[in-house]
Amino acid sequence: MKLDGKVVVAQGGGPTAVINQSLVGVVLESRKFEQVSKVYGAINGVAGIVNEDFLDLTQETTHNLEQVAVTPSSALFSTRDKPDVKYCKEIFNVLKAHDVRYFFYIGGNDSADTVRIVNEQAEQSDYEFRAIHIPKTIDNDLMVNDHTPGYGSAAKFVAQAFIGLNLDNRALPGVHIGVIMGRNAGFLTAASSIAQKYPDDGPHLIYLPERPFNVEQYLSDVKRIYEKYGRCLIAVSEGIVNEKGEPIALGLTKNVEKDAHGNAILSGTGALGDLLANLVKEKLNIKRVRSDTFGYLQRSFFGCVSDVDQHEAREVGEKAAQFAIWHNIDGSITIHRTGDYSVDYRITPLGQVAAKTKLMPDEFISKEGTNVTTAFKSYLRPLLGSDLHSAHRLRAPRAPKILRAEDQE
Amino acid sequence: MKLDGKVVVAQGGGPTAVINQSLVGVVLESRKFEQVSKVYGAINGVAGIVNEDFLDLTQETTHNLEQVAVTPSSALFSTRDKPDVKYCKEIFNVLKAHDVRYFFYIGGNDSADTVRIVNEQAEQSDYEFRAIHIPKTIDNDLMVNDHTPGYGSAAKFVAQAFIGLNLDNRALPGVHIGVIMGRNAGFLTAASSIAQKYPDDGPHLIYLPERPFNVEQYLSDVKRIYEKYGRCLIAVSEGIVNEKGEPIALGLTKNVEKDAHGNAILSGTGALGDLLANLVKEKLNIKRVRSDTFGYLQRSFFGCVSDVDQHEAREVGEKAAQFAIWHNIDGSITIHRTGDYSVDYRITPLGQVAAKTKLMPDEFISKEGTNVTTAFKSYLRPLLGSDLHSAHRLRAPRAPKILRAEDQE
């Protein structure tokens, strides 16, 4: 059975460096099917559907679509709107009026939940259409998926930043703290571990949201590393929590800002980094302490993309169109690792992905909780793409001392 | 006349992405001269000379030197030490004892001043040797030079970050502030202007240390832009000052930390960005306001290097060895633009470069002081290298509305 009608594609949540690859995958693949009359792009996610703000992407050139594909962030813009039942009824009025039969929403677990609710409404109102969630998140926290498009490129940014910070920290020693995005899952923070090439390389301490953060333990960890190496490089997730599960960052903000999904905003301020730096200065009496909050740079930096991530982001878009238009199936596109390294794409019932969060499994976190395991690094490496180089050191021998010959090592 | 003896090369000040190119340029070129008995690298800058901490780089492989050349940060490590006369006497005792006749110091204007003082001491003590300063600084603030090695790569990082932030800010509108390094000179902050491709692209406001920062004017600027575009992207130098010339950032810190050169530490905290963000939240009542402090990422990020910057950094090292060893001249290597785009290298008396700061000329700053001119962009573009791409937008037409046909634009 061929379901004739229009396609609507939209992008939700935080942008990534490769989310436009998925958009272009949907558009180019959908345009091949004769039952698709038009391919519309909704501007600002679900908000654009309600407002009938559509671009007619059937009239976009293939060449420009390819140029947009390699541009980071969401070309159709985004939204943090979380549709309720009333909102969904408005969505349907618009979808019916425009004869839309295929809806593709590229986003994270909140966006997957939106697709799920929209699809339920469609079933209740006996309107025949396919709703597909296409995975996207730098947090890498979607269930069922081995990993998610957007993560590889953000992880490459974090890895490259820490390779640089580690070298900087060796050249001018002190304590350096890098604060990385990730509300509940530590995957992105853990990518800093790629900088650990030589045995004394940092990050020496990695604090993840999966393990409670204790201030006394933190100070004792930093003291131990600093005494051993004369320096200490630290990777911290913005989402670290205390023993009660309360985010450390929230204790620093007077008026906690929340998004429409009820998630507290942890990014966009340097407060957590400054707190952790000041603790070291004051309690350990170490002078040179710096913190860097990676902020929004890590999710849409231009020119630091993993080619593997790019290819997969394109393919989840293409597969979404194929599953929906050829096979008439609803669901969430999921990525499954089939080899070292190869993947396959499946379609998974929305309820298995929507509004759930995947955390780092125990086998990826070291026993003491402040580093990752080799298993994690093996998992991560292929996702960073083909062109991540590593840092090199001088290996020349020491020259003999003359005036201080007695100090000779 | 051939001056026989050893070479010492060292790196000072903040690391850059290409400072090891200059190191390798000096080492490979020096090793070709028969009058050079050994090439030593001093560990931790001038501190390494005093402590006789030398690597014998004559015994380093050419291949590993090439690998180190493409690694960011200072492979010989760095120092913030500012030698006084006593310190310089210790340096000479070591230099004489080791028969060092050529001293190359890669660094900024403070390092140039160190070379100048060291050289004066040499003349006073009738010790025949050549002292050469090799330029390096992401701030681009060295006199005589058209620009300095390290700037192009840091500028490319800032440009790529702002291309991404501009797209991110379009996708999820609000006010976004990026804080960039640069104590006195705004060159690095000004590199954010490369993101201005389409007429409504940000950064919409660029605040440089060359123009006084006034809080009332800032709020009025932001309000105007936000009302026009529904968003506002801002680039701010960490070194912005009030009408009295006092850094805004210093008013935020209880105990101002200074380096050995008497420069206050402005980096390593998110306080300035947070202050500017809170002002907008509180005074303009705009909800979505974020700040990112680029911090140490911009100076030694791995994998974001300008090839032009790389080549020039290599050449200033090579030319330094040639001027000193072939021509027996002291001085500072300077870069001069000879075409669009070509450069030549000269040797300039140390006093013309040492301890002086070049600021952005008036013709690079727009009349209202919150943007750059076309002249600046023409100056900057070749320094960013050959592979900086630009962002692309969808250009498809709007689809006609059906339910809201009366809203049709």
XYZ file of N, CA and C in Angstrom, chain A residues 140-299:
480
model
N 24.711 11.502 24.161
C 24.838 10.066 23.903
C 24.000 9.245 24.872
N 22.854 9.781 25.248
C 22.095 9.160 26.344
C 20.775 8.526 25.904
N 20.687 8.122 24.618
C 19.445 7.484 24.162
C 19.493 5.969 24.355
N 18.421 5.436 24.917
C 18.317 3.996 25.125
C 18.369 3.259 23.792
N 18.666 1.971 23.849
C 18.683 1.042 22.704
C 19.875 1.316 21.785
N 20.188 2.600 21.515
C 21.283 2.967 20.623
C 22.652 2.628 21.218
N 23.542 2.114 20.356
C 24.942 1.961 20.774
C 25.544 3.333 21.063
N 25.194 4.298 20.230
C 25.609 5.696 20.405
C 24.702 6.527 19.513
N 24.803 7.842 19.618
C 23.877 8.686 18.868
C 24.620 9.692 18.001
N 24.077 10.020 16.826
C 24.683 11.041 15.980
C 24.800 12.376 16.735
N 25.930 13.019 16.576
C 26.205 14.272 17.293
C 27.234 14.036 18.383
N 27.178 12.837 18.991
C 28.113 12.543 20.076
C 29.555 12.469 19.575
N 29.788 11.762 18.479
C 31.155 11.566 17.982
C 31.874 12.890 17.735
N 31.176 13.848 17.152
C 31.810 15.137 16.845
C 32.030 15.965 18.109
N 31.060 15.978 19.005
C 31.243 16.696 20.266
C 32.366 16.043 21.081
N 32.418 14.709 21.048
C 33.475 13.979 21.766
C 34.843 14.294 21.170
N 34.888 14.453 19.846
C 36.145 14.813 19.195
C 36.586 16.212 19.639
N 35.630 17.128 19.758
C 35.951 18.467 20.256
C 36.538 18.377 21.669
N 35.872 17.619 22.532
C 36.334 17.490 23.926
C 37.716 16.826 23.962
N 37.910 15.785 23.147
C 39.202 15.083 23.114
C 40.307 16.038 22.657
N 40.068 16.771 21.587
C 41.081 17.682 21.059
C 41.359 18.825 22.037
N 40.312 19.299 22.697
C 40.510 20.353 23.693
C 41.392 19.841 24.831
N 41.155 18.611 25.289
C 41.933 18.073 26.407
C 43.354 17.693 25.994
N 43.552 17.273 24.738
C 44.926 17.064 24.275
C 45.685 18.384 24.411
N 45.057 19.490 23.988
C 45.677 20.809 24.100
C 45.848 21.262 25.544
N 44.804 21.078 26.359
C 44.875 21.519 27.760
C 45.942 20.741 28.525
N 46.087 19.460 28.201
C 47.102 18.654 28.864
C 48.500 19.161 28.544
N 48.739 19.523 27.280
C 50.041 20.053 26.875
C 50.279 21.421 27.508
N 49.234 22.237 27.555
C 49.307 23.574 28.153
C 49.639 23.456 29.644
N 48.980 22.533 30.295
C 49.169 22.305 31.724
C 50.554 21.736 32.042
N 51.138 20.998 31.087
C 52.525 20.530 31.264
C 53.507 21.689 31.122
N 53.213 22.589 30.153
C 54.127 23.699 29.861
C 54.130 24.727 30.976
N 52.968 24.998 31.543
C 52.830 25.959 32.649
C 52.021 25.261 33.733
N 52.687 24.527 34.615
C 51.963 23.628 35.531
C 51.057 24.345 36.531
N 50.047 23.633 36.953
C 49.086 24.113 37.937
C 47.920 23.142 37.946
N 46.797 23.609 38.488
C 45.586 22.789 38.451
C 44.655 23.396 37.412
N 44.205 22.578 36.484
C 43.316 23.064 35.433
C 42.062 22.197 35.386
N 40.910 22.871 35.374
C 39.615 22.183 35.405
C 38.838 22.508 34.139
N 38.386 21.488 33.425
C 37.534 21.690 32.249
C 36.140 21.164 32.538
N 35.125 22.035 32.381
C 33.743 21.641 32.677
C 33.016 21.355 31.363
N 32.403 20.178 31.282
C 31.861 19.662 30.023
C 30.363 19.421 30.151
N 29.644 19.561 29.027
C 28.193 19.367 29.033
C 27.810 17.914 29.334
N 26.566 17.734 29.767
C 26.035 16.401 30.037
C 25.258 16.406 31.336
N 23.934 16.421 31.225
C 23.129 16.593 32.440
C 23.142 15.354 33.326
N 22.918 14.188 32.735
C 22.833 12.963 33.527
C 23.879 11.923 33.153
N 24.289 11.964 31.882
C 25.214 10.946 31.379
C 26.596 11.554 31.186
N 27.631 10.777 31.540
C 28.988 11.297 31.504
C 29.765 10.989 30.235
N 29.100 10.465 29.198
C 29.820 10.040 27.990
C 30.709 11.146 27.412
N 30.179 12.369 27.365
C 30.939 13.441 26.723
C 32.146 13.826 27.579
N 31.947 13.914 28.883
C 33.064 14.204 29.786
C 34.132 13.121 29.686
N 33.680 11.872 29.560
C 34.608 10.738 29.497
C 35.489 10.778 28.259
N 35.046 11.483 27.202
C 35.839 11.581 25.963
C 37.159 12.306 26.199
N 37.249 13.066 27.291
C 38.500 13.746 27.642
C 39.634 12.738 27.830
N 39.292 11.485 28.143
C 40.302 10.452 28.439
C 41.204 10.147 27.248
N 40.769 10.523 26.043
C 41.578 10.266 24.842
C 42.917 11.012 24.928
N 42.982 12.069 25.731
C 44.241 12.815 25.889
C 45.284 12.036 26.686
N 44.883 10.958 27.341
C 45.813 10.157 28.163
C 46.681 9.259 27.289
N 47.713 9.839 26.644
C 48.581 9.038 25.779
C 49.785 8.509 26.557
N 50.600 9.403 27.124
C 51.747 9.009 27.933
C 51.278 8.787 29.373
N 52.014 7.988 30.173
C 51.491 7.582 31.500
C 51.169 8.750 32.439
N 51.856 9.888 32.288
C 51.582 11.008 33.187
C 50.628 12.031 32.581
N 50.041 11.717 31.422
C 49.122 12.647 30.782
C 47.799 12.744 31.534
N 47.206 13.920 31.500
C 45.873 14.119 32.029
C 44.841 13.886 30.939
N 43.557 13.958 31.270
C 43.037 14.308 32.584
C 43.366 13.237 33.630
N 43.840 13.719 34.790
C 44.195 12.815 35.880
C 42.979 12.419 36.697
N 41.962 13.260 36.626
C 40.725 12.984 37.362
C 39.546 13.306 36.439
N 38.573 12.405 36.404
C 37.378 12.598 35.574
C 36.159 12.403 36.467
N 35.377 13.463 36.654
C 34.197 13.378 37.518
C 32.931 13.328 36.671
N 32.201 12.240 36.819
C 31.032 11.946 35.995
C 29.751 12.066 36.818
N 28.615 12.347 36.188
C 27.352 12.426 36.944
C 26.907 11.061 37.464
N 27.493 9.978 36.930
C 27.096 8.631 37.364
C 27.622 8.285 38.759
N 28.555 9.081 39.294
C 29.112 8.790 40.618
C 28.961 10.042 41.486
N 28.530 9.884 42.755
C 28.357 11.085 43.586
C 29.672 11.834 43.785
N 29.575 13.154 43.778
C 30.742 14.020 43.932
C 30.827 14.473 45.382
N 31.968 14.174 45.994
C 32.172 14.532 47.395
C 33.333 15.512 47.466
N 33.110 16.686 48.068
C 34.101 17.764 48.059
C 35.400 17.332 48.751
N 35.279 16.647 49.895
C 36.483 16.230 50.622
C 37.312 15.260 49.790
N 36.598 14.303 49.144
C 37.297 13.331 48.299
C 37.973 14.024 47.127
N 37.276 15.010 46.544
C 37.814 15.789 45.426
C 39.117 16.473 45.823
N 39.106 17.152 46.972
C 40.310 17.867 47.412
C 41.452 16.883 47.687
N 41.114 15.752 48.254
C 42.138 14.752 48.533
C 42.697 14.160 47.230
N 41.820 13.933 46.238
C 42.267 13.450 44.919
C 43.239 14.453 44.279
N 42.845 15.731 44.273
C 43.656 16.761 43.612
C 45.010 16.877 44.305
N 45.005 16.841 45.641
C 46.242 16.951 46.421
C 47.204 15.804 46.058
N 46.669 14.603 45.987
C 47.480 13.426 45.669
C 48.112 13.547 44.277
N 47.325 13.924 43.300
C 47.841 14.050 41.923
C 48.863 15.179 41.844
N 48.552 16.310 42.487
C 49.432 17.474 42.400
C 50.787 17.164 43.040
N 50.759 16.426 44.131
C 52.026 16.050 44.781
C 52.819 15.074 43.916
N 52.117 14.241 43.154
C 52.789 13.250 42.312
C 53.377 13.868 41.048
N 52.589 14.715 40.365
C 53.011 15.212 39.049
C 53.363 16.705 39.032
N 53.112 17.409 40.122
C 53.331 18.855 40.120
C 52.296 19.601 39.306
N 51.262 18.920 38.924
C 50.176 19.517 38.154
C 48.986 18.595 38.238
N 47.821 19.086 37.813
C 46.628 18.234 37.834
C 45.627 18.769 36.831
N 45.232 17.926 35.892
C 44.219 18.286 34.893
C 42.957 17.485 35.195
N 41.832 18.201 35.256
C 40.579 17.600 35.720
C 39.481 17.805 34.679
N 38.716 16.759 34.390
C 37.525 16.866 33.550
C 36.307 16.663 34.435
N 35.373 17.609 34.380
C 34.186 17.533 35.242
C 32.939 17.690 34.388
N 31.958 16.851 34.624
C 30.672 17.040 33.960
C 29.888 18.129 34.678
N 29.200 18.970 33.910
C 28.347 20.009 34.513
C 27.240 19.384 35.359
N 26.984 18.083 35.140
C 25.867 17.437 35.818
C 26.238 16.678 37.082
N 27.467 16.880 37.597
C 27.851 16.133 38.802
C 26.886 16.436 39.954
N 26.599 15.402 40.743
C 25.621 15.510 41.832
C 26.246 15.109 43.170
N 25.668 15.591 44.234
C 26.131 15.190 45.563
C 25.507 13.846 45.964
N 25.766 13.410 47.199
C 25.264 12.091 47.619
C 23.731 11.995 47.570
N 23.066 13.160 47.692
C 21.594 13.148 47.638
C 21.076 13.193 46.198
N 22.002 13.232 45.228
C 21.569 13.284 43.835
C 21.266 14.692 43.353
N 21.588 15.710 44.161
C 21.329 17.093 43.749
C 22.532 17.631 42.966
N 22.250 18.243 41.786
C 23.362 18.794 40.999
C 24.144 19.842 41.800
N 25.482 19.718 41.796
C 26.337 20.672 42.486
C 26.139 22.071 41.900
N 25.962 22.135 40.575
C 25.839 23.435 39.900
C 24.620 24.208 40.378
N 23.548 23.491 40.764
C 22.320 24.194 41.138
C 22.475 24.946 42.447
N 23.319 24.458 43.326
C 23.546 25.148 44.594
C 24.191 26.504 44.408
N 24.677 26.776 43.195
C 25.413 28.018 42.934
C 24.540 29.109 42.346
N 23.341 28.741 41.945
C 22.508 29.685 41.197
C 21.349 30.122 42.068
N 21.096 31.420 42.097
C 19.989 31.925 42.902
C 18.651 31.500 42.306
N 18.431 31.878 41.034
C 17.174 31.543 40.386
C 17.428 30.491 39.320
N 17.048 29.265 39.630
C 17.308 28.177 38.692
C 16.345 28.299 37.517
N 16.934 28.374 36.300
C 16.133 28.474 35.082
C 15.855 27.062 34.573
N 14.592 26.789 34.235
C 14.272 25.468 33.708
C 13.723 25.593 32.290
N 13.983 24.562 31.471
C 13.412 24.574 30.131
C 12.009 23.978 30.186
N 11.339 23.922 29.007
C 9.948 23.479 28.954
C 9.796 22.021 29.351
N 10.882 21.264 29.308
C 10.835 19.861 29.700
C 11.090 19.682 31.197
N 11.260 20.812 31.919
C 11.489 20.750 33.356
C 12.934 20.508 33.724
N 13.826 20.489 32.706
C 15.246 20.283 32.980
C 15.895 21.604 33.406
N 16.618 21.589 34.504
C 17.315 22.794 34.945
C 18.449 23.111 33.967
N 18.649 24.406 33.709
C 19.713 24.840 32.808
C 21.034 24.847 33.574
N 21.979 24.015 33.130
C 23.265 23.940 33.818
C 24.357 24.670 33.041
N 24.127 24.893 31.742
C 25.165 25.488 30.908
C 25.019 27.005 30.844
N 25.995 27.630 30.206
C 25.891 29.059 29.944
C 26.393 29.912 31.078
N 27.143 29.317 32.018
C 27.747 30.070 33.109
C 29.043 29.359 33.524
N 29.977 30.126 34.064
C 31.232 29.533 34.509
C 31.253 29.229 35.997
N 30.087 29.276 36.647
C 30.034 29.213 38.120
C 30.588 27.899 38.694
N 30.257 26.756 38.079
C 30.721 25.482 38.630
C 32.241 25.385 38.562
N 32.801 25.758 37.394
C 34.257 25.743 37.249
C 34.928 26.654 38.258
N 34.364 27.841 38.443
C 34.949 28.794 39.397
C 34.879 28.251 40.825
N 33.762 27.608 41.182
C 33.628 27.018 42.519
C 34.704 25.974 42.764
N 34.879 25.059 41.790
C 35.846 23.974 41.959
C 37.274 24.510 41.992
N 37.532 25.582 41.215
C 38.868 26.198 41.219
C 39.141 26.889 42.557
N 38.144 27.628 43.041
C 38.338 28.350 44.301
C 38.551 27.402 45.482
N 37.873 26.261 45.453
C 38.067 25.258 46.508
C 39.534 24.836 46.576
N 40.120 24.579 45.402
C 41.524 24.141 45.365
C 42.444 25.260 45.847
N 42.181 26.494 45.375
C 43.012 27.638 45.797
C 42.976 27.804 47.309
N 41.753 27.777 47.855
C 41.599 28.100 49.274
C 41.995 26.953 50.201
N 41.593 25.743 49.869
C 41.807 24.623 50.782
C 43.181 23.985 50.605
N 43.698 23.973 49.372
C 44.987 23.302 49.141
C 46.120 24.313 48.988
N 45.741 25.589 48.946
C 46.748 26.643 48.867
C 47.666 26.487 47.634
N 47.067 26.067 46.521
C 47.798 25.993 45.256
C 47.497 27.280 44.500
N 48.529 27.901 43.946
C 48.333 29.240 43.398
C 47.731 29.248 41.998
N 48.350 28.468 41.093
C 47.926 28.558 39.699
C 46.800 27.562 39.439
N 45.565 28.033 39.555
C 44.384 27.190 39.346
C 43.490 27.884 38.323
N 43.119 27.189 37.279
C 42.308 27.766 36.215
C 41.131 26.843 35.929
N 40.033 27.433 35.457
C 38.939 26.587 34.985
C 38.450 27.088 33.639
N 38.084 26.158 32.787
C 37.481 26.458 31.490
C 36.145 25.743 31.416
N 35.091 26.489 31.107
C 33.783 25.890 30.896
C 33.560 25.822 29.395
N 33.456 24.600 28.877
C 33.426 24.434 27.414
C 32.173 25.028 26.787
N 31.077 25.036 27.540
C 29.847 25.691 27.109
C 29.353 25.266 25.739
N 28.856 26.227 24.989
C 28.186 25.934 23.734
C 29.167 25.642 22.608
N 30.461 25.912 22.824
C 31.454 25.636 21.785
C 31.437 24.170 21.369
N 31.249 23.270 22.359
C 31.411 21.852 22.088
C 30.288 21.255 21.248
N 29.161 21.942 21.101
C 28.070 21.306 20.364
C 27.894 21.812 18.946
